[in-house]
Structures are given as structure tokens and as C-alpha cells.
Coordinates of C-alpha atoms and ligand atoms in Angstrom, one line a residue:
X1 CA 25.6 270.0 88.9
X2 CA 26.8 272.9 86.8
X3 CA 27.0 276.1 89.4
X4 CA 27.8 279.6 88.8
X5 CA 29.3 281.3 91.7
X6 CA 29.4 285.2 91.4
X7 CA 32.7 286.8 93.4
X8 CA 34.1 283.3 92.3
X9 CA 37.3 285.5 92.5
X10 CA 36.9 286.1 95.7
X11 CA 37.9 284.9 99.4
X12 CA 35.1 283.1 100.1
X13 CA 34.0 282.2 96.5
X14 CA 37.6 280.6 95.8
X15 CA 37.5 278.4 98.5
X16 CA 33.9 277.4 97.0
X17 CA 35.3 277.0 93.6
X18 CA 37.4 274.3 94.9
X19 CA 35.1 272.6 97.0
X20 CA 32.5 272.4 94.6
X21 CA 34.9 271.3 91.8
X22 CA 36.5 268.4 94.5
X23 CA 32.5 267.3 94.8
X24 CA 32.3 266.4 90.9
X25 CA 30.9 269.6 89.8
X26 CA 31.1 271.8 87.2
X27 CA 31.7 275.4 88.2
X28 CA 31.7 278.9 86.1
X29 CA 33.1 281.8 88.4
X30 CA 31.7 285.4 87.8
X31 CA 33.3 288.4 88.7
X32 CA 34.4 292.0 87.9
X33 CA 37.8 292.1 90.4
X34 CA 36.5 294.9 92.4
X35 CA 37.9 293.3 96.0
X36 CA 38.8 290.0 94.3
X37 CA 41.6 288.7 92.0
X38 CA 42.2 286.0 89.3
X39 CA 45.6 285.1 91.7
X40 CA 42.2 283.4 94.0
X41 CA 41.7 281.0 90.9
X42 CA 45.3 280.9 89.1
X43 CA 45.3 277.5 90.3
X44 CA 42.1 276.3 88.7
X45 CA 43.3 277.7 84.8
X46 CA 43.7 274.6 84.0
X47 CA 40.3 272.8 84.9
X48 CA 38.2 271.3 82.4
X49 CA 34.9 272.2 84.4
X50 CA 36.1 275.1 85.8
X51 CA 35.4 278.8 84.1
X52 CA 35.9 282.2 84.6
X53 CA 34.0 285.0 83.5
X54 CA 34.5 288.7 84.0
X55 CA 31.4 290.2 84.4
X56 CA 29.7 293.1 86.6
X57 CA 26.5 291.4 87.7
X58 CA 25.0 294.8 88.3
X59 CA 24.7 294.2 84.3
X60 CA 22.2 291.5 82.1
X61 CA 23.7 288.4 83.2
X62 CA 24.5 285.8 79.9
X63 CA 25.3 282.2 80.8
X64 CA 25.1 280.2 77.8
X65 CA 23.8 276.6 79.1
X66 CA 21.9 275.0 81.7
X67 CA 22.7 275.9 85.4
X68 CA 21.2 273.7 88.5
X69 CA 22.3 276.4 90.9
X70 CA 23.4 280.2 91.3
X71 CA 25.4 281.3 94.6
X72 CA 25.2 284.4 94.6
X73 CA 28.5 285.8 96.4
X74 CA 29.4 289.0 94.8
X75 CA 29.4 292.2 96.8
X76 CA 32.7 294.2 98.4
X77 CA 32.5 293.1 102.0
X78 CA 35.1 294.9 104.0
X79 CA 34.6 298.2 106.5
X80 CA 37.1 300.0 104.6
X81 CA 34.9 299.7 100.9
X82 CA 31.9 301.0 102.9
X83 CA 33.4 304.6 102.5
X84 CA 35.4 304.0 99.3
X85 CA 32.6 302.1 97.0
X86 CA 29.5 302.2 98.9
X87 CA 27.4 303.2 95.7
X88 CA 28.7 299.8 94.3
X89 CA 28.1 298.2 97.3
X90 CA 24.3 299.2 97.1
X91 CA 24.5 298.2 93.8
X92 CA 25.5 294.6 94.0
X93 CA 23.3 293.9 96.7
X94 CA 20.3 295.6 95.1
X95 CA 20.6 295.4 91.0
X96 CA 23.3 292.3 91.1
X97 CA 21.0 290.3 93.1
X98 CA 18.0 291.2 91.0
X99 CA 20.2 289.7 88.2
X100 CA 21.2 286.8 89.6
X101 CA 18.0 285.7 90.8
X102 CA 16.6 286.5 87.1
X103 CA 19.4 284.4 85.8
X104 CA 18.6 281.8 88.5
X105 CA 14.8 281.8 87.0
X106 CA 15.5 281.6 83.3
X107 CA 17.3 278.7 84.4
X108 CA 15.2 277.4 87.0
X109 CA 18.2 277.0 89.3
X110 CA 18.2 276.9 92.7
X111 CA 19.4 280.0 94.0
X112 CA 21.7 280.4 97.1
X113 CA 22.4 284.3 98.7
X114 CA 25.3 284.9 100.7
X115 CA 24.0 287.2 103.7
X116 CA 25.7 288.5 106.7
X117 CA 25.3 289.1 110.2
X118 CA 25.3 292.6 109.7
X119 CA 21.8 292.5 108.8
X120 CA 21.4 292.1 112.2
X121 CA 23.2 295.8 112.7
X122 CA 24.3 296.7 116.6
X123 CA 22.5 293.9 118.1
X124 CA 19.9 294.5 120.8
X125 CA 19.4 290.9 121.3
X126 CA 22.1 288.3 122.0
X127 CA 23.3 285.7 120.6
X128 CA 21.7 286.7 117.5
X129 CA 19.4 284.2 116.1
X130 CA 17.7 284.1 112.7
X131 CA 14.6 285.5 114.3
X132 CA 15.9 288.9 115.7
X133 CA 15.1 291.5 113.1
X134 CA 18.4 293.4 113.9
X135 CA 19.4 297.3 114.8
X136 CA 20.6 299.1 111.5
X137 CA 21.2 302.4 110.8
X138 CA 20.2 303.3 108.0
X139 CA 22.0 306.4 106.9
X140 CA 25.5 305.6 108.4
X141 CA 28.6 304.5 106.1
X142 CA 27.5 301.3 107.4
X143 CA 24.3 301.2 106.4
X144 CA 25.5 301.1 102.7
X145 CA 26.5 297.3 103.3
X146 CA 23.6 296.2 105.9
X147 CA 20.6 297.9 104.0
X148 CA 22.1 296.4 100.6
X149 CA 22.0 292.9 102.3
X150 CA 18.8 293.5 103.8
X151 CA 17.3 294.2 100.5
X152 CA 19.1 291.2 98.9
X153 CA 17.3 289.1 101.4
X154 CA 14.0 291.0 100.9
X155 CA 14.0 290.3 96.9
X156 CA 15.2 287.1 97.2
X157 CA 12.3 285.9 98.8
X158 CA 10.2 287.9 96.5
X159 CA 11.2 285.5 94.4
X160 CA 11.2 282.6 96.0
X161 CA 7.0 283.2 97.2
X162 CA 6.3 285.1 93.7
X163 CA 8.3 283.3 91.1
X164 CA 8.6 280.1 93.0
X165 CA 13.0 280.4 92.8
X166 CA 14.3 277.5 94.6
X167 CA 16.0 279.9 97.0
X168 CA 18.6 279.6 99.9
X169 CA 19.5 282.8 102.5
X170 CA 23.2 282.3 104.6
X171 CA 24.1 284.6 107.3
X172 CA 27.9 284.9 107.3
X173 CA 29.4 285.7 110.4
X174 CA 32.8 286.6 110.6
X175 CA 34.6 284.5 108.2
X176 CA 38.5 284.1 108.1
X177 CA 41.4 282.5 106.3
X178 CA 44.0 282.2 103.5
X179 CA 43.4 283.8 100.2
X180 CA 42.0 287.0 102.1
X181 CA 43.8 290.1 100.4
X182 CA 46.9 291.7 102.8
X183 CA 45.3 295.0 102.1
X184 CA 41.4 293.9 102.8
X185 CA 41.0 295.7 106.2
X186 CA 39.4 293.6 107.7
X187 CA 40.8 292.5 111.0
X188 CA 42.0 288.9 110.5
X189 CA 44.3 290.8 108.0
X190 CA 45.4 294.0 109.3
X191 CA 46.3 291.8 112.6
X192 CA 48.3 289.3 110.8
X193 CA 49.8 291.7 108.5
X194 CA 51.0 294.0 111.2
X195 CA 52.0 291.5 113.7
X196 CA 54.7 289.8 110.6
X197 CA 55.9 293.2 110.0
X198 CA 56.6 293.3 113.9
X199 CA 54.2 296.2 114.0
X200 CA 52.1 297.3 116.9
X201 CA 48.5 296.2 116.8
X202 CA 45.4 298.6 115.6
X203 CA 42.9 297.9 118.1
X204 CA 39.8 299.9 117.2
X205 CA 37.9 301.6 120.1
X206 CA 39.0 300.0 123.4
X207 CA 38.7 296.9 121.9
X208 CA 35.9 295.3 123.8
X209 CA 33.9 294.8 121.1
X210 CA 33.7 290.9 120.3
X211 CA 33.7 289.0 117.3
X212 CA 33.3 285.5 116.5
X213 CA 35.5 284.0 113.7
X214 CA 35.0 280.9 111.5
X215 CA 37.2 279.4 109.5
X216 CA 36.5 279.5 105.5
X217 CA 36.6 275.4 105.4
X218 CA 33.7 275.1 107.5
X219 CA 31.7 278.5 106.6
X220 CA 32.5 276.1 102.9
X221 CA 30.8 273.1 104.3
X222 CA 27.9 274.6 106.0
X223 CA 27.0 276.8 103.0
X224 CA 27.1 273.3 100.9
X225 CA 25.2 272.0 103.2
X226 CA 22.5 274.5 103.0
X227 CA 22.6 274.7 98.9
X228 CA 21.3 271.0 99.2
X229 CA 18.9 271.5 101.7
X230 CA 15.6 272.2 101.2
X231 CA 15.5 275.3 103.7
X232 CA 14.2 278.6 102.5
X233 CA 14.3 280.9 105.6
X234 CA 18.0 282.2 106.4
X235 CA 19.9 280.0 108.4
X236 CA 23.5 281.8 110.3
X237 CA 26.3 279.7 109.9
X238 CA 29.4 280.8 111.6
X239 CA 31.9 280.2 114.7
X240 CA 30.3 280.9 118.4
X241 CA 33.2 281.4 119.9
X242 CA 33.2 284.4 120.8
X243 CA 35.8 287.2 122.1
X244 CA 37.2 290.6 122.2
X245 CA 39.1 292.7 119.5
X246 CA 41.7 293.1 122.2
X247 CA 41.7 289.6 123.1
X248 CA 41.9 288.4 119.5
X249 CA 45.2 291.1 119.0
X250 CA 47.0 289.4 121.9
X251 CA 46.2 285.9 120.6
X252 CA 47.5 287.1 117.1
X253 CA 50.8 288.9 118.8
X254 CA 51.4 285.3 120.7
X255 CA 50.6 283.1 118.1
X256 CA 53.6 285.2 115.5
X257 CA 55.7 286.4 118.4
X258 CA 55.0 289.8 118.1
X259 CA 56.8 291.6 120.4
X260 CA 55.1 295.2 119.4
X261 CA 51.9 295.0 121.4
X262 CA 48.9 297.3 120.3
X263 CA 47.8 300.8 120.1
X264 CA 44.7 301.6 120.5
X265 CA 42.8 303.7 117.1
X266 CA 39.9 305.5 116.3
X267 CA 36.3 303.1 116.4
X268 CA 34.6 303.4 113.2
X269 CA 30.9 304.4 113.2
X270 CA 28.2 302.3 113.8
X271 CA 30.8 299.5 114.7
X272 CA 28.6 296.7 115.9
X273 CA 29.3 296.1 120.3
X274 CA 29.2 292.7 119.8
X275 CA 28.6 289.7 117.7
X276 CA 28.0 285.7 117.9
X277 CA 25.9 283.5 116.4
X278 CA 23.3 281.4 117.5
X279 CA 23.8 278.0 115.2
X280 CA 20.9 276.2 116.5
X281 CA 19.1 276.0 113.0
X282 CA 22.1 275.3 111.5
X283 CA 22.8 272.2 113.7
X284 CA 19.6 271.7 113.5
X285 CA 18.2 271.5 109.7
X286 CA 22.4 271.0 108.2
X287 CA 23.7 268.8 111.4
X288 CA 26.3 271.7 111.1
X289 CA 28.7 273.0 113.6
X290 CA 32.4 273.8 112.9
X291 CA 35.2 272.0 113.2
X292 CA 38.5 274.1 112.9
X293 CA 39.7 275.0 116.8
X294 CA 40.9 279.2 116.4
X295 CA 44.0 278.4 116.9
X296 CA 44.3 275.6 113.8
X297 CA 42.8 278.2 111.9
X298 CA 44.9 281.1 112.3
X299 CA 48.0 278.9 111.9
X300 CA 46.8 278.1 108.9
X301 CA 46.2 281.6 107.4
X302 CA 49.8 282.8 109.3
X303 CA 51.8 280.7 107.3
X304 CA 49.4 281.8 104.1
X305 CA 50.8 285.3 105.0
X306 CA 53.9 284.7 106.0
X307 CA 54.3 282.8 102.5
X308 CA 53.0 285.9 100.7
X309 CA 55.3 288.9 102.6
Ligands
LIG401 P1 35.7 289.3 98.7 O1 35.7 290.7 98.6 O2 36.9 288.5 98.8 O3 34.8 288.6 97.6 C1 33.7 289.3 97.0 C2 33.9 289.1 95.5 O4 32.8 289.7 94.8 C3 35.1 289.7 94.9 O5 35.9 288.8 94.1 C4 34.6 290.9 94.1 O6 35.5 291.3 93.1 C5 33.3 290.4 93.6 N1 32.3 291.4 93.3 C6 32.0 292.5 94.0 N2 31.1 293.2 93.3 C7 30.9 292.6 92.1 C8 30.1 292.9 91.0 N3 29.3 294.0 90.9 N4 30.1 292.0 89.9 C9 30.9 290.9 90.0 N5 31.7 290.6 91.0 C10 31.7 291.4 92.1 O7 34.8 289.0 100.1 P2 34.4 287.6 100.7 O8 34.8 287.7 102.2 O9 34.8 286.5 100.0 O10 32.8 287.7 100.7 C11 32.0 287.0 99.8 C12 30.5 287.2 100.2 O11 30.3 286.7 101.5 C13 30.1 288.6 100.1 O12 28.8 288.7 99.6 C14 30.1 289.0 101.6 O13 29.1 290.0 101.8 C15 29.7 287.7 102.2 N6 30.1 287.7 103.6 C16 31.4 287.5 104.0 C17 31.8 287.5 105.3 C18 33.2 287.3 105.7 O14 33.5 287.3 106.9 N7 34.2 287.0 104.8 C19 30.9 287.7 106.3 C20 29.6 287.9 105.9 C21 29.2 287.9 104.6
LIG402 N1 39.2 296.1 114.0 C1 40.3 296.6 114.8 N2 41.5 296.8 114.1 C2 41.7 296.7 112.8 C3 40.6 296.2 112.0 C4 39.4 296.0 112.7 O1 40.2 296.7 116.0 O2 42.8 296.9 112.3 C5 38.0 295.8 114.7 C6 36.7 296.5 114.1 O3 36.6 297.8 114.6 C7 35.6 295.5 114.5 C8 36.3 294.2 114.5 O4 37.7 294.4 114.5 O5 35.2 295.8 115.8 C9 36.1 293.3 113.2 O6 36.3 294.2 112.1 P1 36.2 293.7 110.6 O7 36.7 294.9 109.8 O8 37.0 292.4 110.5 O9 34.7 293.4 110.3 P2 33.3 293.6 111.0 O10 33.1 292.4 111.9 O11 33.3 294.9 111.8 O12 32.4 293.7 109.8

């Protein structure tokens, strides 16, 4: 297949890049650098079928060619952009996606979106399966990311029941591993960072909020998975493994030696209480489930930052 992948520079869409070209396909990354870089893709300059483009998809989208299939990645995805380019974030979810699914029409690609879990907000229900219709505020610096998402979701099947697009919905949950940026803010990052600069911890809150975390390998293989499926509705694919912030800090500290422990910082707004996926559907329809233990995992994207500091 011939594949465009927007926020091919990114953590996620990297890691697809490769994946996708190790399968035998073709693939054209799209993206305008906002949270991503080309050092994601240095290593794929030299591919034959591999191609970048730098391009804001929140403008007319020109692919010269065929294309059997548009994952559609793009959008800034940490905490820390939802104060510092939340206008771009509505953007990208809202105008971007329009774009790429219009591209994915001309083309009469199938069309994959890369959704979150935070469209299901602070969840009321848990663990949180495709069905729960989630708890989001709207007008909180959150809200920039989850209603954007939301939307995305909302066009894209638009144009899957008007247009008849061949269309795909993921739900990312928490999604982890080398390639993310030092500097992302994300917690897999921050913790890591800190810990190999033998600096205290910055738990947010009192750290009872849980998370779930997935290595990028297998979010990789379950959103393959799904692109050749025949699924329309939204299907979660993450790690169910779930556990506190505080938790996950002393795992980090014991895991790189860390001798600094943690302090204990502001929670942002809106932060959600708790988070885990329920994979049914995705065992289910994909025979999905991950693979990578936490603690193979982290090693893993430890010695990627310890390689990089
Ligand atoms: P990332 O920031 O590394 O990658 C996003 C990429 O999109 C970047 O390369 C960025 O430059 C690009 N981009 C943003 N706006 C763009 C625009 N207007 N035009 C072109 N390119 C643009 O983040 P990531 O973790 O790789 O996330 C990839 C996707 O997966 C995002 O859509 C994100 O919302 C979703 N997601 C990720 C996680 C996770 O835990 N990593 C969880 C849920 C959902
Ligand atoms: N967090 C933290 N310290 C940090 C960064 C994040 O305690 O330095 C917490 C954050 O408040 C949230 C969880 O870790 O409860 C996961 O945060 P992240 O930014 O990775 O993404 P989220 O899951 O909130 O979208």
C-alpha cells in the first residue's frame, strides 16, 4: 500500500513509519514540526519508499498519486501544549481532520484517526470502554485537546455514513517510549529526564491519580491491526495495567537508581482521577493485547535517554 501518515515526524508516527515500511509499504510522512522533528525520521532519508513532506494539514492537502490509506496522526498531544498552542490544537483536530479525510476521499483511501482516551474526559465510569460517552469539560485548558478529538471523531464518521470513507477511530491510551522529545512534558519524560539528572521527582497532585501505559511497539501493532480491519466504530487500544503517578515515580527512581525521591507539585486542571482501558473489543475484533511487560518497556526508553543526555 502507499500510506500517508500525518505527524509522521512524530513519536508515535515515527515508530509507524518504520513499521509500515518493514511491512513492504510505501510511506509519505506529513508534518509541519510543531511537537515533532525530522531527528524522528533522520534514519529513513535514505528510503526509496519513504517521503517526507512539510506541510500544515490545517491547509489544502496536495498528494500527487494514488494513496490506499491516510492515518491521520497529526495534532500536539502533550498537557503542557494545551496552554501554549491550544488554538492549533483545535485546529488540527477540527480543520486538519477535515482535510485529511477530504484527501482520504479524493483518493478513496481508507482513512484511519488517531483518538485518545481523553475523549473520555474525568471518567465517571470505569474501566473505560468504547461505549462510555466520557466527562469533558468543555471550557477548561483541557478541553482544547478533548473537544478537538471529539469533533475529529464526530466528522470522521460524517464521512464515513455520508461519503461512504473507509474509516478507522483508535483510542490511544497513554502511550510511551523512545523517540518521545526530553522536553515533551509528558510524564514518561519528565520522570525519566529528572530521575538521570539525579533530580527529585514532580509528582503532580498527591499522585493518586493512575495511568495506564503502553508501549509504542504494541500501540504500533494494534493500530496496524485496526487499519486492516474492517471495523468502523472506535476501538481503545492501550495497556491495562494500571497504577498511580506516585507508584509509577518510585518504579522510575528504582529502575535508574535515583536516589532523589519526589516532591510533590501543583495538579493541573481538569487532570483526569484515573485512567485504564477496557481492551475487550480490541482482543476481540484485532486478537490484540500487548506484549511489552512495564518494566521491558521502560528499560528500553531509559537507555533511549540515557543515550541522548
Ligand atoms: P507527537 O507530538 O510526537 O506527534 C504529533 C505530530 O503531529 C508531531 O510531529 C507534530 O509536529 C505533528 N503536527 C501537529 N500539528 C500538525 C499540523 N497542523 N500539521 C502537520 N503536522 C502536525 O505526539 P504523539 O504522542 O506521537 O501523538 C501522535 C497522535 O496520537 C496524536 O494525534 C495524539 O493526539 C495521539 N495520541 C497519543 C497518545 C500518547 O500517549 N502518545 C495518547 C493518545 C492519543
Ligand atoms: N504528571 C506528574 N508529573 C509530571 C508530569 C505529569 O505527576 O512531571 C502526572 C499528570 O498530572 C497526570 C499523569 O502524570 O496525572 C500523566 O500525565 P501526562 O502529561 O503524561 O498525560 P495525561 O495522561 O494527563 O494526558
Amino acid at each position: 500500500m502507499r500510506i500517508l501518515i500525518t505527524g509522521g515526524a512524530g513519536f508515535i508516527g515515527s515508530h509507524l513509519s518504520d513499521r509500515l515500511l518493514a511491512d513492504g509499504h510505501d510511506v509519505i510522512a506529513l508534518d509541519n514540526l510543531i511537537t515533532g522533528s525530522t531527528d524522528s525520521i533522520a534514519h529513513l532519508a535514505g528510503n526509496r519508499r519513504f517521503k517526507f513532506i512539510f506541510h500544515d494539514v490545517t491547509d489544502y492537502i496536495y498528494v500527487p498519486g494514488p494513496l490506499d490509506a491516510v492515518m491521520h496522526l497529526a495534532s500536539p498531544a502533550s498537557p503542557i501544549d494545551f496552554t501554549r498552542v491550544p488554538i492549533q490544537i483545535l485546529k488540527v483536530g477540527s480543520l486538519g481532520t477535515h482535510n485529511a479525510l477530504g484527501l482520504a476521499k479524493a483518493k478513496a483511501a481508507r482513512f484511519l484517526l488517531a483518538s485518545t482516551s481523553e475523549v473520555y474526559g474525568d471518567p465517571l465510569i470505569h474501566p473505560q470502554p468504547e461505549s462510555y460517552w466520557g466527562n469533558v469539560n468543555p471550557i477548561g485548558t483541557r478541553g482544547v485537546y478533548d473537544e478537538a478529538k471529539r469533533f475529529a471523531e464526530a466528522i470522521t464518521m460524517a464521512y464515513h455514513r455520508v461519503h461512504g470513507v473507509d474509516t478507522r477511530i483508535i483510542r490511544i491510551f497513554n502511550t510511551y517510549g523512545p523517540r518521545m522529545r526530553l522536553d515533551d512534558g509528558r510524564v514518561v519524560p519528565n520522570f525519566i529526564g529528572q530521575a538521570l539528572r539525579r533530580q527529585p521527582l514532580t509528582v503532580y497532585g498527591d499522585g493518586k491519580q493512575t495511568r495506564s501505559f503502553c508501549y509504542v511497539s504494541d500501540l504500533v501493532e494494534g493500530m496496524v491491526r485496526l487499519l486492516l480491519s474492517a471495523e468502523h466504530d472506535p476501538v481503545n487500544v492501550g495497556n491495562p495495567e494500571e497504577m498511580t503517578i506516585h507508584s509509577f515515580a518510585e518504579t522510575i527512581n528504582r529502575l535508574t537508581g535515583n536516589p532523589a525521591g519526589i516532591i510533590f507539585r501543583p495538579l493541573p486542571p481538569d487532570d483526569p482521577r484515573i485512567r485504564q482501558p477496557d481492551i475487550t473489543r480490541a482482543r476481540t475484533l484485532l486478537s490484540w493485547a500487548p506484549t511489552v511487560a512495564l518494566a521491558d518497556g521502560l528499560a528500553q526508553t531509559i537507555a533511549y535517554f540515557r543515550s541522548r543526555t
